[in-house]
Short mmCIF file of C-alpha atoms and ligand atoms in Angstrom, two decimals:
data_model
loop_
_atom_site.label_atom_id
_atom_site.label_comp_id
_atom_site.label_asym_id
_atom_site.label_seq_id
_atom_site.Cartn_x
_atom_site.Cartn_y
_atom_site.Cartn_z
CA UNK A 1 0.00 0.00 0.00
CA UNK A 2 1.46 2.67 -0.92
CA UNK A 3 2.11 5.73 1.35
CA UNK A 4 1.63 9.40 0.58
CA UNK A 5 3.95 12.20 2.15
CA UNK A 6 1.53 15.34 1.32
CA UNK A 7 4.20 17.75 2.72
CA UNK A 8 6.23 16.17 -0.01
CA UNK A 9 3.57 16.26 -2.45
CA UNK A 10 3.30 20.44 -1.70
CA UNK A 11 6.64 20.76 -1.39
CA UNK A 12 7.02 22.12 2.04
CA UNK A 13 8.51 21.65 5.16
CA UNK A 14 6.92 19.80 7.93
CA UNK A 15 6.42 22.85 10.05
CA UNK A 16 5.57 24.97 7.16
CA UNK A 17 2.79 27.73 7.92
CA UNK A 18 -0.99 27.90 6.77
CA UNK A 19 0.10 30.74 3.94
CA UNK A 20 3.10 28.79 2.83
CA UNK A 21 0.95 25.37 2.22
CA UNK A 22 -1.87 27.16 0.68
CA UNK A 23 1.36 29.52 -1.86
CA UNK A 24 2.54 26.30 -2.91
CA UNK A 25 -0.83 24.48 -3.34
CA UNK A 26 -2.25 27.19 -5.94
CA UNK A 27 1.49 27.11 -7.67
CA UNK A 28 0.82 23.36 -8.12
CA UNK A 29 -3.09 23.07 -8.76
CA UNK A 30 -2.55 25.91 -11.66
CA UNK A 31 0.95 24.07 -12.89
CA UNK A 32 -1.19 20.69 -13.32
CA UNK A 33 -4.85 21.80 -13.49
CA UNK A 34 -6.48 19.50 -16.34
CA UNK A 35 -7.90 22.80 -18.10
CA UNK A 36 -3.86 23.54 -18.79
CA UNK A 37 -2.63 20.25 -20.15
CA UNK A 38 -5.87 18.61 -21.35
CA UNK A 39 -5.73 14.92 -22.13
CA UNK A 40 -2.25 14.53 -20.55
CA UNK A 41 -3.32 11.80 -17.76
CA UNK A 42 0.04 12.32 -15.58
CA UNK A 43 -0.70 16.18 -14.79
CA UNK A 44 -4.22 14.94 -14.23
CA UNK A 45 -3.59 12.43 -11.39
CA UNK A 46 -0.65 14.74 -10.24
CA UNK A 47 -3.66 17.27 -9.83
CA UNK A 48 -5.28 15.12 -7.74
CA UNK A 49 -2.59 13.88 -5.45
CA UNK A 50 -1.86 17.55 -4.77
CA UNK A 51 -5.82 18.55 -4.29
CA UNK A 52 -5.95 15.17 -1.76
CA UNK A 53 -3.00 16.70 0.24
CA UNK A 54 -3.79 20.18 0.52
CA UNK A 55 -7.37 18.90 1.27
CA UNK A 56 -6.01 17.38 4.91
CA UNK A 57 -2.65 19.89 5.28
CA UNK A 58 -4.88 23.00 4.84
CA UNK A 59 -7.46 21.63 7.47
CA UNK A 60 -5.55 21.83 11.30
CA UNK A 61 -7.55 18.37 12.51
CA UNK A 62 -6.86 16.51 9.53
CA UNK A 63 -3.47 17.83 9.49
CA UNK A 64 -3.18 17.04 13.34
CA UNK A 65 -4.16 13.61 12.22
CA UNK A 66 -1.98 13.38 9.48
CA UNK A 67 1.12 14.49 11.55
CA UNK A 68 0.62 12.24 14.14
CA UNK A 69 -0.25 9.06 11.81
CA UNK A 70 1.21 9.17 9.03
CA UNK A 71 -1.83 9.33 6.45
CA UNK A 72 -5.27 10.53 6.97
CA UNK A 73 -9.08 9.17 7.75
CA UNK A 74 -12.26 10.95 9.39
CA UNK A 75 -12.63 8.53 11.90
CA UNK A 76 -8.73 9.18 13.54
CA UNK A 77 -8.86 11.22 16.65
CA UNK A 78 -5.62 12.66 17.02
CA UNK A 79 -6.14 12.71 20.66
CA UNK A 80 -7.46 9.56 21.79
CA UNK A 81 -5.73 6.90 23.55
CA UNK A 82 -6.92 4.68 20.96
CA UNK A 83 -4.56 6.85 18.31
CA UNK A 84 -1.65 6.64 20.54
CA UNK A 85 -1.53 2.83 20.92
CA UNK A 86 -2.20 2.86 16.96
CA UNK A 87 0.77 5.66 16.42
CA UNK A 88 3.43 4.03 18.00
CA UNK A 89 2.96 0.78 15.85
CA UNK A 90 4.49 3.04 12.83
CA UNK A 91 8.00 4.51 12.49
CA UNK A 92 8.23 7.73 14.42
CA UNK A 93 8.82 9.44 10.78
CA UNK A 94 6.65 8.18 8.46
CA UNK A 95 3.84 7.07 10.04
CA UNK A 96 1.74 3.56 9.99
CA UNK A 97 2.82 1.10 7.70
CA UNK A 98 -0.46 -0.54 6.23
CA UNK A 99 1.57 -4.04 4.83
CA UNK A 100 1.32 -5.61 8.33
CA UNK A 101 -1.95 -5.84 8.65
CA UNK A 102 -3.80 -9.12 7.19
CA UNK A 103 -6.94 -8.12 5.32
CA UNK A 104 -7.82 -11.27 4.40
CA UNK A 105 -8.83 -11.52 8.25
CA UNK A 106 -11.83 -9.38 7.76
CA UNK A 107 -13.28 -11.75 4.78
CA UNK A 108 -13.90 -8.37 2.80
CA UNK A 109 -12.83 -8.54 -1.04
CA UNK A 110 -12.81 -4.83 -1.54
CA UNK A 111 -9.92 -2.88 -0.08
CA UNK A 112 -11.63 0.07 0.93
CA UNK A 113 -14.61 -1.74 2.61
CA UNK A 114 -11.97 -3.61 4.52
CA UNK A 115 -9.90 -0.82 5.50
CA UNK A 116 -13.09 0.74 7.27
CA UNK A 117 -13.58 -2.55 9.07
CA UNK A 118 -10.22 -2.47 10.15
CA UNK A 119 -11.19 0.77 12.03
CA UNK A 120 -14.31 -0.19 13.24
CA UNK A 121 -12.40 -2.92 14.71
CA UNK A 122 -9.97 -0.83 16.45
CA UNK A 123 -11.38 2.29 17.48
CA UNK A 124 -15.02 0.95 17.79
CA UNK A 125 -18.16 1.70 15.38
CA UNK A 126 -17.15 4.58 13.43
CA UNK A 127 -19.43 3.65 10.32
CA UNK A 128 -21.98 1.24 11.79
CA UNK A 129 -25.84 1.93 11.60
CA UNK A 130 -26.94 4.58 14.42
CA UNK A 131 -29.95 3.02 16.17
CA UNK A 132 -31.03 6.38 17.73
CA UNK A 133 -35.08 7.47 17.28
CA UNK A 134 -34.32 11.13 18.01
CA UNK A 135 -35.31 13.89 15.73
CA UNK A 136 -33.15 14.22 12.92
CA UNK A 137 -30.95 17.17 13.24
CA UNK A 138 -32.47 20.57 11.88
CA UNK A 139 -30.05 22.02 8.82
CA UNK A 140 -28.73 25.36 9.81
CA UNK A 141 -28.38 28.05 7.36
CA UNK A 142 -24.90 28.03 4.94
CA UNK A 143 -22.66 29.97 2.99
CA UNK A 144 -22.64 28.12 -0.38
CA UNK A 145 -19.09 27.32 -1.72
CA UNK A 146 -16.99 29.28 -3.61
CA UNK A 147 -15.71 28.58 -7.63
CA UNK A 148 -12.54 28.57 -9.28
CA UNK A 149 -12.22 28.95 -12.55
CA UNK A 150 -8.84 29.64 -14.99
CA UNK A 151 -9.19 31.95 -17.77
CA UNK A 152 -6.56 32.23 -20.15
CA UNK A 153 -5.48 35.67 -21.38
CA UNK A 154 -3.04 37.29 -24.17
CA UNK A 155 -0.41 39.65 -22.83
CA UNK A 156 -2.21 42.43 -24.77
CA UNK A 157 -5.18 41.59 -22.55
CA UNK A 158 -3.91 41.22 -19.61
CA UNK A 159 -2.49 44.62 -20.02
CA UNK A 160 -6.00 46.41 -20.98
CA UNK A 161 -8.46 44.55 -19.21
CA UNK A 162 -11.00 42.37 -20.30
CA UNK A 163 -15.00 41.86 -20.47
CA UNK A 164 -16.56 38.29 -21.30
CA UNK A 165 -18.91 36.35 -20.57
CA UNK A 166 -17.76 32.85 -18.71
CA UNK A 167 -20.07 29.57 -18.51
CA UNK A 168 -20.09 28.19 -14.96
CA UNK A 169 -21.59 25.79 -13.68
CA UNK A 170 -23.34 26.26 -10.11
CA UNK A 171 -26.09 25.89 -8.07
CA UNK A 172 -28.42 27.61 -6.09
CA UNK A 173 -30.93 27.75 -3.39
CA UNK A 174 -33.52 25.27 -4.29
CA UNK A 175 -37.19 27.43 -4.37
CA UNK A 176 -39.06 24.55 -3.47
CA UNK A 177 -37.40 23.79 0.18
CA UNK A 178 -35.22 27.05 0.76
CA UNK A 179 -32.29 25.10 1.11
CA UNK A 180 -33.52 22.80 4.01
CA UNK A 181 -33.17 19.40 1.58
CA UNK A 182 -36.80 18.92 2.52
CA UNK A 183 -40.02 19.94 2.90
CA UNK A 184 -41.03 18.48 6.60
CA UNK A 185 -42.44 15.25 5.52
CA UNK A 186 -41.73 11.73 7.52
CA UNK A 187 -38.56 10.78 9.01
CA UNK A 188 -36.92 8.10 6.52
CA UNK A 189 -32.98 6.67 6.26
CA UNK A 190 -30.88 8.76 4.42
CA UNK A 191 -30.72 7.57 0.76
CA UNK A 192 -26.97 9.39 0.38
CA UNK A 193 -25.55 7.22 3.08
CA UNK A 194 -28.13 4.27 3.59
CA UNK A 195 -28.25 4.94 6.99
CA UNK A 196 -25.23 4.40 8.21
CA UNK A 197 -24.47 8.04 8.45
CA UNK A 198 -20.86 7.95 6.65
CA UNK A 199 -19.64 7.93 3.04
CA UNK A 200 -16.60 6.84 1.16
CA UNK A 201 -14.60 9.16 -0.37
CA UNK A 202 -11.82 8.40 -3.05
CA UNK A 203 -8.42 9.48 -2.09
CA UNK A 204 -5.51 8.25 -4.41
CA UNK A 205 -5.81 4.58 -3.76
CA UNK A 206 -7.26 4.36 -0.52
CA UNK A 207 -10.88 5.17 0.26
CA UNK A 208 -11.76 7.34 3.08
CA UNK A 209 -14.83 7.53 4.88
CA UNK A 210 -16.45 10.80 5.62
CA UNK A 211 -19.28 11.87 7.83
CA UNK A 212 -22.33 12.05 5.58
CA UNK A 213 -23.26 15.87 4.93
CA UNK A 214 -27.01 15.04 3.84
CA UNK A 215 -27.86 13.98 7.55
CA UNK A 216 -24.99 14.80 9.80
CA UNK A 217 -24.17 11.44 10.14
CA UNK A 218 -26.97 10.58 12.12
CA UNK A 219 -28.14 7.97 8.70
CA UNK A 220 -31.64 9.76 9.21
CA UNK A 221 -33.41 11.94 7.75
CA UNK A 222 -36.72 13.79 6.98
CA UNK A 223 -38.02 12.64 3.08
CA UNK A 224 -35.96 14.26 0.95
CA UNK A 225 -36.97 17.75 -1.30
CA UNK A 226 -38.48 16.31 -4.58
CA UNK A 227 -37.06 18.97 -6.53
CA UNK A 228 -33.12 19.02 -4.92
CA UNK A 229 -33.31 15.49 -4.14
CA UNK A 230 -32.33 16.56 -0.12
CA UNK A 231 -29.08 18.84 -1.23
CA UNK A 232 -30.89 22.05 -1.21
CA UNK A 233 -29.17 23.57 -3.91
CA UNK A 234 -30.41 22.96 -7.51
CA UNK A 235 -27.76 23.02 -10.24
CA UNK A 236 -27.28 26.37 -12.47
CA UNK A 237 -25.65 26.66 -15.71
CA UNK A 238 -25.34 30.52 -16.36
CA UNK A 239 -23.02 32.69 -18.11
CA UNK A 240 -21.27 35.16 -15.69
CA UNK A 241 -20.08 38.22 -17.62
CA UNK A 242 -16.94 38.98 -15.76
CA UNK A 243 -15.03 42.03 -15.51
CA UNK A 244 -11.04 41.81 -15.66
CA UNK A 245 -9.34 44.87 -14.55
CA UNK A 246 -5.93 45.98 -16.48
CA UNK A 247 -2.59 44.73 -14.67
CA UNK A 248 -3.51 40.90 -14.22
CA UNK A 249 -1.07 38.29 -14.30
CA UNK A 250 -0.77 34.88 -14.79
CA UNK A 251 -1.98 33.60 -10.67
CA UNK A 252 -4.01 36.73 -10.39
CA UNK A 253 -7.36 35.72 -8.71
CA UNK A 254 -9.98 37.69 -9.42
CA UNK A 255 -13.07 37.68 -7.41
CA UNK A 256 -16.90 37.65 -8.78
CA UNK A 257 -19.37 38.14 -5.55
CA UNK A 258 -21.85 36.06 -5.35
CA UNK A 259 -21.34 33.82 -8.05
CA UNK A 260 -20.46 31.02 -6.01
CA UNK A 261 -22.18 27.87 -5.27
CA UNK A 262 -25.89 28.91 -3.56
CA UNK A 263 -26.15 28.94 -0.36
CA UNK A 264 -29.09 27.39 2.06
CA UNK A 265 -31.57 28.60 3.95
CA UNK A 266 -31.50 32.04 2.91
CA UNK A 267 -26.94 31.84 3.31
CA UNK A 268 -25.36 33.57 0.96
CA UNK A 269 -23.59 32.26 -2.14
CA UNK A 270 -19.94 31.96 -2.42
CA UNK A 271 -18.00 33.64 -5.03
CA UNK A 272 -16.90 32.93 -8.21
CA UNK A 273 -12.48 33.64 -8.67
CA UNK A 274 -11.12 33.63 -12.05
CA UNK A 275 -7.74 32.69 -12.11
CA UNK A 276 -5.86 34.07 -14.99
CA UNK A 277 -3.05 32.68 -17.34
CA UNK A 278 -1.36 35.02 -19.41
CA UNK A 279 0.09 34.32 -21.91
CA UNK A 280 3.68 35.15 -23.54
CA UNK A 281 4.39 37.81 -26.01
CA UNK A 282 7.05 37.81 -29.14
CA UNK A 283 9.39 40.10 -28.07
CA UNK A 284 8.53 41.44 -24.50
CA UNK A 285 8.76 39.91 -21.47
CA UNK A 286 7.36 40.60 -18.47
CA UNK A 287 8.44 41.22 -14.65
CA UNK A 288 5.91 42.48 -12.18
CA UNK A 289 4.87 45.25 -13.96
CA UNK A 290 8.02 46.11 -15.76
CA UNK A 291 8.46 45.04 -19.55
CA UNK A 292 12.10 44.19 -20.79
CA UNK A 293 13.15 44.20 -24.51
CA UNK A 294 16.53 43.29 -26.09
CA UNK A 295 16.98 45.60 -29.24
CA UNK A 296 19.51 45.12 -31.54
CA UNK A 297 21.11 48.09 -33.08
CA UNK A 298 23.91 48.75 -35.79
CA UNK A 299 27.80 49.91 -35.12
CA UNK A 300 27.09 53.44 -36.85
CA UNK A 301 23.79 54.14 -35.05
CA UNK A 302 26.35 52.82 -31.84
CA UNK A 303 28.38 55.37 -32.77
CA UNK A 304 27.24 58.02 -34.17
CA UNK A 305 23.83 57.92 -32.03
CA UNK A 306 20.05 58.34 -33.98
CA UNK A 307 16.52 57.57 -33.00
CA UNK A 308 14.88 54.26 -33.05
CA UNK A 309 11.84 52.92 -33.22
CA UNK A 310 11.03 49.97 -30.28
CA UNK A 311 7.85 48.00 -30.03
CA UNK A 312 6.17 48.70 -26.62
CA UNK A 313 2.76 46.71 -25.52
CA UNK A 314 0.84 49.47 -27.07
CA UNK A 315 2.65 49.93 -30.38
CA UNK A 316 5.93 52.17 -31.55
CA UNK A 317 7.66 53.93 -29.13
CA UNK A 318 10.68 56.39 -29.93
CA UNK A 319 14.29 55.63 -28.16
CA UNK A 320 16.63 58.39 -28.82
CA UNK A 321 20.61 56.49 -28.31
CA UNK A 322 22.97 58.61 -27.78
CA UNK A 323 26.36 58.61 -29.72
CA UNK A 324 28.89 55.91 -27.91
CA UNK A 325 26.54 53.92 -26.88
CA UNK A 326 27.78 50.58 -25.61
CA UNK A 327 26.66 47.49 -26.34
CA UNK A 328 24.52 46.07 -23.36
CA UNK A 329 23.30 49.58 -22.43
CA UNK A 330 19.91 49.65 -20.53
CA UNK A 331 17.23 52.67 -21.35
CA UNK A 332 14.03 53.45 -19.66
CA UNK A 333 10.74 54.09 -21.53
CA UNK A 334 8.71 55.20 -18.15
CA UNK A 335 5.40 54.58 -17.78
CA UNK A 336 5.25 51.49 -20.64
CA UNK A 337 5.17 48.89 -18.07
CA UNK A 338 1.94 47.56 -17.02
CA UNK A 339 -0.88 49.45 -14.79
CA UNK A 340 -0.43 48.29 -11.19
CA UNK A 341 -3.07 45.78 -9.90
CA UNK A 342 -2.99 48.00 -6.99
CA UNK A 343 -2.72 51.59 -7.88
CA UNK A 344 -4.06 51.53 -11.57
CA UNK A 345 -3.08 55.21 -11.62
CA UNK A 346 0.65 53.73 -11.51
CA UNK A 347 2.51 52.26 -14.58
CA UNK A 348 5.62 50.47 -15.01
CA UNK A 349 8.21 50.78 -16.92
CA UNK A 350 9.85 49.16 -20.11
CA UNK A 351 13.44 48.82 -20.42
CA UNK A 352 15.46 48.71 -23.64
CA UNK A 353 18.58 46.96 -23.98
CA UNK A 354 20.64 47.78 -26.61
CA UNK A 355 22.81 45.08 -28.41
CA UNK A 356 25.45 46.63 -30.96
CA UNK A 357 25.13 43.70 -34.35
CA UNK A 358 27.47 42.72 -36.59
CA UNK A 359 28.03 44.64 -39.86
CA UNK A 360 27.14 41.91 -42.29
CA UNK A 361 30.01 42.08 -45.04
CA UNK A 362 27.67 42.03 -48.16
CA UNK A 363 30.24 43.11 -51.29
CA UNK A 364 33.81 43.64 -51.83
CA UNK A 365 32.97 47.46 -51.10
CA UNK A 366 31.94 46.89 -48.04
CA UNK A 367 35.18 45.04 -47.29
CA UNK A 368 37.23 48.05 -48.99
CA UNK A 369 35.17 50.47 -46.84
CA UNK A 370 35.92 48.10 -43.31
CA UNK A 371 39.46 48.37 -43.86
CA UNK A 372 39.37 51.72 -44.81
CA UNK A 373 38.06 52.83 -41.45
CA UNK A 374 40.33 50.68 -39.27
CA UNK A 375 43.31 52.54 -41.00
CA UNK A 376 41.39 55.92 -40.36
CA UNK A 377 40.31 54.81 -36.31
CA UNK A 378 43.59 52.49 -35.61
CA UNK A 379 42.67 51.42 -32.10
CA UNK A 380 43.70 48.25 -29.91
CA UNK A 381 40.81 47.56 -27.44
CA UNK A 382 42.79 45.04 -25.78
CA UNK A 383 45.33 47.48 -25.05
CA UNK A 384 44.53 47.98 -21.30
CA UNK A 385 45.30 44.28 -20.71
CA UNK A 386 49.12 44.53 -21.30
CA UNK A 387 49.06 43.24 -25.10
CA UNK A 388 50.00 46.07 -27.05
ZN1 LIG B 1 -35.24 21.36 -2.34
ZN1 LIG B 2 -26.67 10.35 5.31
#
């Protein structure tokens, strides 16, 4: 069985902080999310992997749990006696080895059914039928979940702004039950769990079981909403004209209110964030909100110094270069950067580099000319470094 190290998976340190895990996370989901490299299966379960471990390292229990066993499951209490006899069967580093245990010993075929067992053997019911007549639990009101989507972007874009109009795909409130999942008929079992109050979440290639979110776990429930089927949200296609200011770059996240997943019982909805990719341009490159260009220009404008003509993100821009200018030599176009995210009355900056090219020796003329001025400018360079 094999076990994961999600710290490794991020990429951070054991003790790393809340900001640091959730920094690397986003580098990694947008690095391997399937909308970047569709069909490509690797980036797809890599995706995954990292989504499973910031799922438990961004959540303190589950990470508590995690720390202290080595993987994760609902039904670990990081605190119980229970965990500590069950901690100190694994290495004090990586955690509890699953390849001693027998399986076969349960008589279940299926791994993940008898991995629960295994835990409802050791730290006692867990995932077992409740028996309980009370009233089911009544839902309280909540905040609907928020959306990500990525959007991807040309440089020119990103550097004007942009208005479209994105397809998501949400939910909302359900109008027949408000968001309650029913409508205050009999109490039945839970169709989402059966009744035994927990469900079974994929995670890599062990299962997990979770504490069903249709009746709190308690397996019962009043008849479901006819129109929601219990969930209290109803699913929403709509198209969500979104509004992206100038100055974005690729990891900006930009937020929609209320766009979100609906929320229940008269909750709001969480938002929608468009993440943005941008993408690269020809000849500029971008820093922050600086643009850098490498121009080449010839020995006589070098030397004798003229105008040029640069291309800037919004079209020509005029470079006057001095005479004796070096090769290498940096110039500053201000204000041809980008707009800041922050202070869109601020602009960057672009900066020219110059690089001095090669006369290209086209005719015997121009040879007859070359020579001709190195007998009018004789000059050693090298002259400084003692071999003259
Ligand atoms: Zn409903
Ligand atoms: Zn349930």
């Amino acid at each position: 069985m094999a076990k994961k190290d999600y710290y490794q998976i991020l990429g951070v340190k054991k003790d790393a902080k809340a900001d640091e895990i959730k920094k690397s996370y986003r580098r990694l989901a947008r690095k391997h999310h399937p909308d970047v490299n569709p069909g490509d299966k690797a980036s797809e379960d890599k995706f995954k992997e990292v989504q499973e471990a910031y799922d438990v390292l961004s959540d303190e229990k589950k990470r508590k749990v995690f720390d202290r066993f080595g993987y994760y499951a609902d039904n670990l209490d990081p605190d119980s006696p229970f965990g500590a006899a069950a901690g100190s069967a694994g290495s004090g580093t990586g955690g509890f080895d699953f390849s001693g245990f027998d399986f076969s010993s349960t008589g279940a075929s299926g791994s993940g059914s008898s991995f629960r067992d295994i835990f409802s053997d050791l730290f006692g019911g867990g995932g077992g039928a409740r028996t309980t007549q009370a009233e089911p639990p009544r839902p309280l009101p909540k905040k609907g979940r928020d959306i990500e989507i990525p959007l991807a972007m040309s440089f020119e874009e990103a550097f004007s702004g942009l208005t479209t109009n994105i397809t998501v795909n949400r939910s909302e409130q359900c109008s027949r039950c408000q968001g309650a999942g029913d409508t205050g008929g009999p109490v039945v079992q839970c169709p989402t769990c059966n009744g035994t109050g927990q469900v079974m979440r994929a995670g890599g290639r062990l299962q997990f079981s979770q504490t069903c979110s249709d009746c709190e776990g308690t397996g019962r429930r009043r008849q479901p909403c006819s129109l929601c089927n219990g969930k209290g949200v109803t699913p929403k296609t709509e198209q969500v004209k979104v509004r992206i200011p100038p100055g974005v770059d690729t990891g900006s996240r930009v937020r929609i209110p209320k766009k979100g997943h609906g929320g229940r019982l008269g909750a709001e909805p969480g938002d929608l964030f468009i993440l943005t990719n941008v993408g690269k341009h020809r000849f500029l490159e971008r820093k922050g909100d600086n643009i850098y260009i490498t121009v080449p220009i010839t020995v006589p404008e070098a030397a004798l110094g003229t105008k040029i003509e640069v291309p800037t993100v919004e079209g020509k821009a005029q470079l006057k270069i001095p005479s004796g200018t070096e090769s290498g030599q940096k110039f500053r176009l201000r204000e041809r950067g980008f707009p800041s995210l922050r202070n869109p009355k601020l602009r960057g900056d672009q900066f020219v580099e110059v690089k001095i090219t090669l006369p290209r020796v086209i005719s015997e003329e121009t040879k007859e000319s070359l020579r001709q001025f190195e007998k009018l400018n004789p000059e050693n360079p090298r002259k400084t470094m003692g071999l003259e």
